Tab-separated table of C-alpha atoms in Angstrom:
chain	number	residue	atom	x	y	z
A	1	UNK	CA	-40.022	42.713	3.293
A	2	UNK	CA	-40.761	39.132	1.087
A	3	UNK	CA	-37.729	37.761	-0.588
A	4	UNK	CA	-38.554	39.357	-3.932
A	5	UNK	CA	-39.294	42.327	-3.144
A	6	UNK	CA	-35.938	42.713	-1.138
A	7	UNK	CA	-34.020	41.360	-4.260
A	8	UNK	CA	-35.558	43.929	-6.685
A	9	UNK	CA	-34.884	46.420	-4.190
A	10	UNK	CA	-31.179	45.222	-3.811
A	11	UNK	CA	-31.302	45.311	-7.818
A	12	UNK	CA	-32.310	48.772	-8.366
A	13	UNK	CA	-29.936	50.098	-5.737
A	14	UNK	CA	-26.940	47.741	-7.993
A	15	UNK	CA	-27.954	49.727	-11.378
A	16	UNK	CA	-26.178	53.254	-10.525
A	17	UNK	CA	-22.905	51.066	-9.554
A	18	UNK	CA	-23.532	49.283	-13.119
A	19	UNK	CA	-24.177	52.975	-14.839
A	20	UNK	CA	-20.873	53.987	-12.808
A	21	UNK	CA	-18.786	51.259	-14.054
A	22	UNK	CA	-19.610	51.672	-17.504
A	23	UNK	CA	-18.846	55.520	-17.517
A	24	UNK	CA	-15.624	54.789	-15.638
A	25	UNK	CA	-14.908	52.427	-18.738
A	26	UNK	CA	-15.565	54.707	-21.448
A	27	UNK	CA	-14.121	56.877	-19.828
A	28	UNK	CA	-10.436	55.292	-19.812
A	29	UNK	CA	-11.152	53.239	-23.664
A	30	UNK	CA	-11.543	56.902	-24.620
A	31	UNK	CA	-8.546	58.590	-23.020
A	32	UNK	CA	-6.268	55.464	-24.202
A	33	UNK	CA	-7.788	55.820	-27.360
A	34	UNK	CA	-7.348	59.879	-27.953
A	35	UNK	CA	-3.407	59.561	-26.780
A	36	UNK	CA	-3.338	56.528	-29.479
A	37	UNK	CA	-2.054	57.232	-33.548
A	38	UNK	CA	-4.037	54.295	-35.699
A	39	UNK	CA	-4.843	56.479	-38.436
A	40	UNK	CA	-2.736	57.223	-40.778
A	41	UNK	CA	-3.594	59.852	-43.625
A	42	UNK	CA	-2.370	58.773	-47.009
A	43	UNK	CA	-5.126	61.005	-49.369
A	44	UNK	CA	-2.812	63.553	-50.879
A	45	UNK	CA	-0.331	60.756	-51.783
A	46	UNK	CA	-2.836	58.312	-53.122
A	47	UNK	CA	-4.620	61.259	-55.390
A	48	UNK	CA	-1.086	62.026	-56.433
A	49	UNK	CA	-0.282	57.936	-57.285
A	50	UNK	CA	-3.714	57.751	-59.812
A	51	UNK	CA	-2.978	61.235	-61.615
A	52	UNK	CA	0.089	60.040	-62.793
A	53	UNK	CA	-1.401	56.569	-63.229
A	54	UNK	CA	-3.465	58.408	-65.620
A	55	UNK	CA	-0.400	59.541	-67.340
A	56	UNK	CA	2.107	57.070	-67.149
A	57	UNK	CA	-0.030	53.942	-67.623
A	58	UNK	CA	-0.162	51.439	-70.797
A	59	UNK	CA	-3.575	50.317	-69.582
A	60	UNK	CA	-5.182	53.755	-69.340
A	61	UNK	CA	-5.165	56.936	-71.293
A	62	UNK	CA	-1.671	57.155	-72.663
A	63	UNK	CA	-1.433	56.759	-76.539
A	64	UNK	CA	0.697	53.306	-78.330
A	65	UNK	CA	1.881	53.148	-81.759
A	66	UNK	CA	-0.203	50.183	-82.865
A	67	UNK	CA	3.007	48.963	-85.292
A	68	UNK	CA	5.736	48.939	-82.466
A	69	UNK	CA	3.613	48.937	-80.007
A	70	UNK	CA	5.089	51.455	-77.569
A	71	UNK	CA	3.863	53.207	-75.686
A	72	UNK	CA	4.321	56.956	-74.918
A	73	UNK	CA	3.379	58.659	-71.449
A	74	UNK	CA	2.227	61.304	-70.704
A	75	UNK	CA	0.351	61.540	-75.034
A	76	UNK	CA	-3.298	61.356	-74.227
A	77	UNK	CA	-4.711	59.130	-77.180
A	78	UNK	CA	-7.514	61.899	-78.114
A	79	UNK	CA	-9.195	58.336	-79.836
A	80	UNK	CA	-9.349	56.578	-76.560
A	81	UNK	CA	-10.241	59.982	-74.159
A	82	UNK	CA	-13.234	60.730	-76.213
A	83	UNK	CA	-14.730	57.655	-76.529
A	84	UNK	CA	-14.444	57.050	-73.014
A	85	UNK	CA	-16.216	59.957	-72.592
A	86	UNK	CA	-18.873	59.147	-75.177
A	87	UNK	CA	-19.801	56.000	-74.389
A	88	UNK	CA	-20.791	54.359	-70.934
A	89	UNK	CA	-19.672	56.924	-68.009
A	90	UNK	CA	-18.194	53.708	-65.923
A	91	UNK	CA	-15.956	52.153	-68.604
A	92	UNK	CA	-13.163	53.176	-66.564
A	93	UNK	CA	-14.516	51.985	-63.909
A	94	UNK	CA	-15.874	48.634	-65.133
A	95	UNK	CA	-13.624	47.399	-67.435
A	96	UNK	CA	-9.987	48.832	-66.530
A	97	UNK	CA	-9.171	49.954	-62.678
A	98	UNK	CA	-11.517	48.286	-60.125
A	99	UNK	CA	-10.425	49.631	-55.750
A	100	UNK	CA	-13.929	47.203	-55.106
A	101	UNK	CA	-16.801	46.983	-56.155
A	102	UNK	CA	-18.171	50.021	-53.826
A	103	UNK	CA	-15.455	52.127	-54.210
A	104	UNK	CA	-15.248	54.338	-51.403
A	105	UNK	CA	-11.678	55.564	-51.853
A	106	UNK	CA	-11.334	58.046	-54.834
A	107	UNK	CA	-13.521	59.723	-57.814
A	108	UNK	CA	-11.705	61.722	-60.611
A	109	UNK	CA	-13.177	64.123	-63.238
A	110	UNK	CA	-10.773	64.825	-65.785
A	111	UNK	CA	-11.335	67.881	-68.125
A	112	UNK	CA	-9.467	67.657	-71.635
A	113	UNK	CA	-8.855	71.519	-72.829
A	114	UNK	CA	-7.767	71.626	-76.526
A	115	UNK	CA	-7.518	75.045	-78.636
A	116	UNK	CA	-10.102	75.249	-81.345
A	117	UNK	CA	-12.054	71.960	-79.631
A	118	UNK	CA	-13.984	71.895	-77.309
A	119	UNK	CA	-13.562	70.705	-74.229
A	120	UNK	CA	-13.638	66.898	-73.825
A	121	UNK	CA	-14.988	65.918	-69.877
A	122	UNK	CA	-14.466	61.772	-68.344
A	123	UNK	CA	-14.989	60.565	-64.844
A	124	UNK	CA	-13.344	57.442	-63.357
A	125	UNK	CA	-16.118	56.684	-60.595
A	126	UNK	CA	-18.786	59.151	-61.371
A	127	UNK	CA	-21.183	57.700	-59.117
A	128	UNK	CA	-19.341	59.028	-55.782
A	129	UNK	CA	-17.871	61.813	-57.237
A	130	UNK	CA	-21.725	63.024	-58.109
A	131	UNK	CA	-22.495	62.444	-54.368
A	132	UNK	CA	-19.012	63.820	-52.670
A	133	UNK	CA	-18.973	66.917	-55.016
A	134	UNK	CA	-21.676	68.691	-53.038
A	135	UNK	CA	-19.530	68.178	-50.245
A	136	UNK	CA	-16.399	68.757	-50.867
A	137	UNK	CA	-17.190	72.348	-51.806
A	138	UNK	CA	-16.543	74.913	-48.511
A	139	UNK	CA	-18.973	77.317	-49.214
A	140	UNK	CA	-21.811	74.086	-48.079
A	141	UNK	CA	-22.815	73.847	-44.702
A	142	UNK	CA	-21.751	70.543	-43.188
A	143	UNK	CA	-19.138	70.086	-46.125
A	144	UNK	CA	-15.896	69.761	-46.260
A	145	UNK	CA	-15.069	66.760	-43.499
A	146	UNK	CA	-15.592	63.215	-44.583
A	147	UNK	CA	-13.994	64.462	-47.832
A	148	UNK	CA	-10.815	65.899	-49.173
A	149	UNK	CA	-10.710	67.637	-53.056
A	150	UNK	CA	-7.730	68.071	-54.994
A	151	UNK	CA	-7.242	70.183	-58.326
A	152	UNK	CA	-3.775	69.983	-60.683
A	153	UNK	CA	-3.605	71.154	-64.044
A	154	UNK	CA	-0.781	69.283	-66.128
A	155	UNK	CA	0.146	70.062	-69.411
A	156	UNK	CA	0.310	67.273	-71.592
A	157	UNK	CA	0.462	66.541	-75.464
A	158	UNK	CA	-2.912	64.553	-77.367
A	159	UNK	CA	-2.429	62.287	-80.447
A	160	UNK	CA	-5.781	62.701	-82.490
A	161	UNK	CA	-4.600	60.051	-84.702
A	162	UNK	CA	-2.075	62.123	-87.434
A	163	UNK	CA	-0.054	64.743	-84.904
A	164	UNK	CA	0.511	65.628	-82.143
A	165	UNK	CA	-0.828	68.515	-80.069
A	166	UNK	CA	-0.386	70.753	-76.702
A	167	UNK	CA	-3.443	70.967	-74.281
A	168	UNK	CA	-4.210	71.142	-70.713
A	169	UNK	CA	-5.562	68.276	-68.590
A	170	UNK	CA	-7.598	69.316	-65.179
A	171	UNK	CA	-7.937	66.630	-62.415
A	172	UNK	CA	-10.471	67.358	-60.155
A	173	UNK	CA	-9.931	64.492	-57.499
A	174	UNK	CA	-12.459	63.874	-54.835
A	175	UNK	CA	-11.356	61.554	-51.982
B	1	UNK	CA	-41.839	46.727	10.786
B	2	UNK	CA	-38.343	45.137	11.888
B	3	UNK	CA	-35.694	45.486	10.046
B	4	UNK	CA	-33.250	42.544	9.750
B	5	UNK	CA	-29.657	43.209	9.941
B	6	UNK	CA	-27.330	42.258	6.970
B	7	UNK	CA	-24.670	40.167	6.731
B	8	UNK	CA	-22.848	37.369	5.790
B	9	UNK	CA	-23.831	34.802	8.584
B	10	UNK	CA	-27.000	36.399	9.660
B	11	UNK	CA	-30.242	34.914	8.347
B	12	UNK	CA	-30.782	32.388	5.535
B	13	UNK	CA	-32.164	34.692	2.812
B	14	UNK	CA	-30.182	37.580	3.516
B	15	UNK	CA	-27.143	35.478	3.535
B	16	UNK	CA	-28.617	34.122	-0.708
B	17	UNK	CA	-29.262	37.359	-1.593
B	18	UNK	CA	-26.033	39.273	-0.184
B	19	UNK	CA	-23.753	36.420	-1.469
B	20	UNK	CA	-25.481	36.855	-5.143
B	21	UNK	CA	-24.473	39.770	-5.562
B	22	UNK	CA	-20.893	40.025	-4.239
B	23	UNK	CA	-20.489	37.207	-6.861
B	24	UNK	CA	-22.150	38.896	-9.770
B	25	UNK	CA	-19.863	41.931	-8.717
B	26	UNK	CA	-17.067	39.927	-8.253
B	27	UNK	CA	-17.821	38.338	-11.947
B	28	UNK	CA	-18.172	41.508	-13.834
B	29	UNK	CA	-15.224	42.900	-11.938
B	30	UNK	CA	-12.731	40.325	-13.406
B	31	UNK	CA	-15.294	40.296	-17.069
B	32	UNK	CA	-13.704	43.805	-16.863
B	33	UNK	CA	-9.860	43.582	-15.680
B	34	UNK	CA	-9.718	40.656	-18.499
B	35	UNK	CA	-11.496	42.745	-21.518
B	36	UNK	CA	-9.421	45.817	-20.229
B	37	UNK	CA	-5.974	44.148	-19.821
B	38	UNK	CA	-6.493	42.222	-23.600
B	39	UNK	CA	-7.461	45.692	-24.766
B	40	UNK	CA	-3.985	47.406	-22.960
B	41	UNK	CA	-1.990	44.579	-24.290
B	42	UNK	CA	-3.023	45.541	-27.849
B	43	UNK	CA	-2.267	49.214	-27.419
B	44	UNK	CA	1.298	47.980	-25.908
B	45	UNK	CA	2.163	45.661	-29.252
B	46	UNK	CA	0.972	48.971	-31.107
B	47	UNK	CA	0.338	46.116	-34.296
B	48	UNK	CA	-2.889	48.266	-35.044
B	49	UNK	CA	-0.593	51.645	-35.903
B	50	UNK	CA	1.871	48.974	-38.340
B	51	UNK	CA	-0.861	46.933	-39.899
B	52	UNK	CA	-2.259	50.478	-40.800
B	53	UNK	CA	0.470	51.908	-41.953
B	54	UNK	CA	1.025	48.762	-43.842
B	55	UNK	CA	-2.542	48.160	-45.394
B	56	UNK	CA	-2.057	51.596	-47.006
B	57	UNK	CA	2.208	51.625	-47.644
B	58	UNK	CA	1.750	48.246	-49.907
B	59	UNK	CA	-1.653	49.523	-51.537
B	60	UNK	CA	0.208	52.698	-52.591
B	61	UNK	CA	3.106	50.860	-53.303
B	62	UNK	CA	0.766	48.402	-56.389
B	63	UNK	CA	-0.685	52.027	-57.374
B	64	UNK	CA	2.814	53.350	-57.879
B	65	UNK	CA	4.063	49.424	-60.160
B	66	UNK	CA	0.575	49.892	-62.092
B	67	UNK	CA	1.158	53.040	-62.958
B	68	UNK	CA	4.774	52.410	-64.265
B	69	UNK	CA	5.034	52.286	-67.833
B	70	UNK	CA	7.451	49.867	-68.166
B	71	UNK	CA	8.599	46.346	-66.269
B	72	UNK	CA	9.395	47.298	-62.751
B	73	UNK	CA	10.688	44.678	-59.469
B	74	UNK	CA	10.891	45.742	-56.122
B	75	UNK	CA	11.824	44.711	-53.015
B	76	UNK	CA	9.666	46.371	-50.189
B	77	UNK	CA	12.400	46.822	-47.635
B	78	UNK	CA	10.018	47.418	-44.386
B	79	UNK	CA	9.893	45.492	-41.222
B	80	UNK	CA	7.641	43.028	-42.269
B	81	UNK	CA	8.345	40.199	-40.120
B	82	UNK	CA	5.807	37.987	-38.666
B	83	UNK	CA	2.730	40.164	-40.823
B	84	UNK	CA	0.529	38.126	-42.960
B	85	UNK	CA	-0.233	40.089	-46.368
B	86	UNK	CA	-2.881	38.876	-48.133
B	87	UNK	CA	-3.139	40.384	-51.674
B	88	UNK	CA	-6.863	40.016	-53.279
B	89	UNK	CA	-9.694	40.734	-55.189
B	90	UNK	CA	-8.222	45.056	-55.069
B	91	UNK	CA	-8.007	44.922	-50.928
B	92	UNK	CA	-4.436	44.332	-48.931
B	93	UNK	CA	-5.268	42.482	-45.898
B	94	UNK	CA	-2.775	42.608	-43.185
B	95	UNK	CA	-2.943	40.309	-40.014
B	96	UNK	CA	-0.566	39.863	-37.404
B	97	UNK	CA	1.091	35.408	-37.484
B	98	UNK	CA	-1.176	33.607	-35.731
B	99	UNK	CA	-3.930	36.592	-36.036
B	100	UNK	CA	-6.413	34.541	-37.556
B	101	UNK	CA	-9.689	36.046	-36.557
B	102	UNK	CA	-10.945	39.034	-39.221
B	103	UNK	CA	-11.530	41.460	-36.687
B	104	UNK	CA	-7.737	41.952	-35.748
B	105	UNK	CA	-7.038	42.028	-39.567
B	106	UNK	CA	-6.306	45.946	-41.159
B	107	UNK	CA	-7.255	46.489	-44.898
B	108	UNK	CA	-7.131	49.227	-47.411
B	109	UNK	CA	-7.714	48.993	-51.242
B	110	UNK	CA	-5.692	49.697	-54.171
B	111	UNK	CA	-6.571	49.982	-58.118
B	112	UNK	CA	-6.587	46.827	-59.548
B	113	UNK	CA	-6.368	46.413	-63.606
B	114	UNK	CA	-9.214	44.540	-64.465
B	115	UNK	CA	-7.850	43.059	-67.298
B	116	UNK	CA	-4.590	42.070	-65.920
B	117	UNK	CA	-5.386	41.029	-61.760
B	118	UNK	CA	-2.255	40.988	-59.758
B	119	UNK	CA	-1.246	37.593	-59.285
B	120	UNK	CA	0.177	36.370	-55.214
B	121	UNK	CA	2.040	33.330	-55.023
B	122	UNK	CA	2.986	33.389	-51.535
B	123	UNK	CA	2.898	35.398	-48.876
B	124	UNK	CA	2.315	33.340	-46.109
B	125	UNK	CA	3.243	34.574	-42.030
B	126	UNK	CA	6.545	36.344	-43.261
B	127	UNK	CA	9.808	35.043	-41.744
B	128	UNK	CA	13.335	37.289	-40.237
B	129	UNK	CA	14.647	36.551	-43.423
B	130	UNK	CA	11.764	37.165	-46.160
B	131	UNK	CA	10.471	40.043	-48.160
B	132	UNK	CA	7.842	40.345	-50.130
B	133	UNK	CA	8.674	41.200	-53.322
B	134	UNK	CA	7.000	42.835	-56.943
B	135	UNK	CA	7.866	41.855	-60.594
B	136	UNK	CA	5.941	44.011	-63.367
B	137	UNK	CA	6.333	42.675	-66.579
B	138	UNK	CA	3.842	42.248	-69.854
B	139	UNK	CA	2.053	39.729	-68.351
B	140	UNK	CA	0.591	42.158	-65.278
B	141	UNK	CA	2.152	42.182	-61.540
B	142	UNK	CA	2.958	38.949	-59.733
B	143	UNK	CA	3.817	39.369	-55.529
B	144	UNK	CA	6.257	36.315	-53.855
B	145	UNK	CA	8.325	36.233	-51.046
B	146	UNK	CA	12.209	36.869	-51.433
B	147	UNK	CA	14.484	34.847	-48.887
B	148	UNK	CA	17.434	37.515	-47.732
B	149	UNK	CA	20.203	35.228	-49.604
B	150	UNK	CA	18.418	36.047	-52.315
B	151	UNK	CA	17.979	39.526	-52.911
B	152	UNK	CA	20.969	39.788	-50.920
B	153	UNK	CA	22.903	38.603	-54.424
B	154	UNK	CA	20.952	41.597	-56.396
B	155	UNK	CA	22.792	44.941	-56.556
């Protein structure tokens, strides 16, 4: 047998060994990784914190008295809320609160419901909300899985510049 | 056709071919054993879970501090010794001390106020007696480290 032919035939015999070796390594790593807990799911608490942040943080939706400068946690400033709804839908992400450039973490829809007034809808991270919303529906095949959704209703007070009135604020958070 | 016997001392050509494959096989085994040993050492060290936990916990803590309507002073009383926290641009990155390579770092995002970005003073690898300290006032959030002698004074 010629030298080159001998080398190639030996190399061909070597291939099954390498394949077997790779399979064993994969099996080993997979076994260790299945026994290893490294993922910490914080989506529930993260949604809850963001919801409360919307209601209590001075920088977001709550009313501030212009004379005393005092903030009213839990009281929605109707003027602010309506302006967020009417202007750029990304105003909350681009001017107030940032989870990084892409924000792969969380998206929120907030609907303010008042008696005798039409509903006002404000989004946080609208681009991702529109993208993730269908995946949060359990009726869609292959829908739920990578995203998780939370719905919560809060009873709030609304200040419209003249008086306080009761209202409902519905949160639909997808994370 | 004559079949040549294979062996270490039978024929120069066979010797060189076999030796080449044997050396290659040994080299492969050494590389794989070293890689697996490194992987097992990392697993045994359990820093992956700790880094994941710390990155998420600190991110949510910052979110909660931002959510507070008033001033906040908070001492992060967790086991953070030898971890390095890099808090910037809506991201908390946790490294083990001396672990400069970024692939080993774990990060998590938090919601940073654009008008009041977080101000990190010094969070190099934390020593045995140091803790992360968060202070929020009208100007925003400041993150620094406190020595045990400083934080044990407070009630």
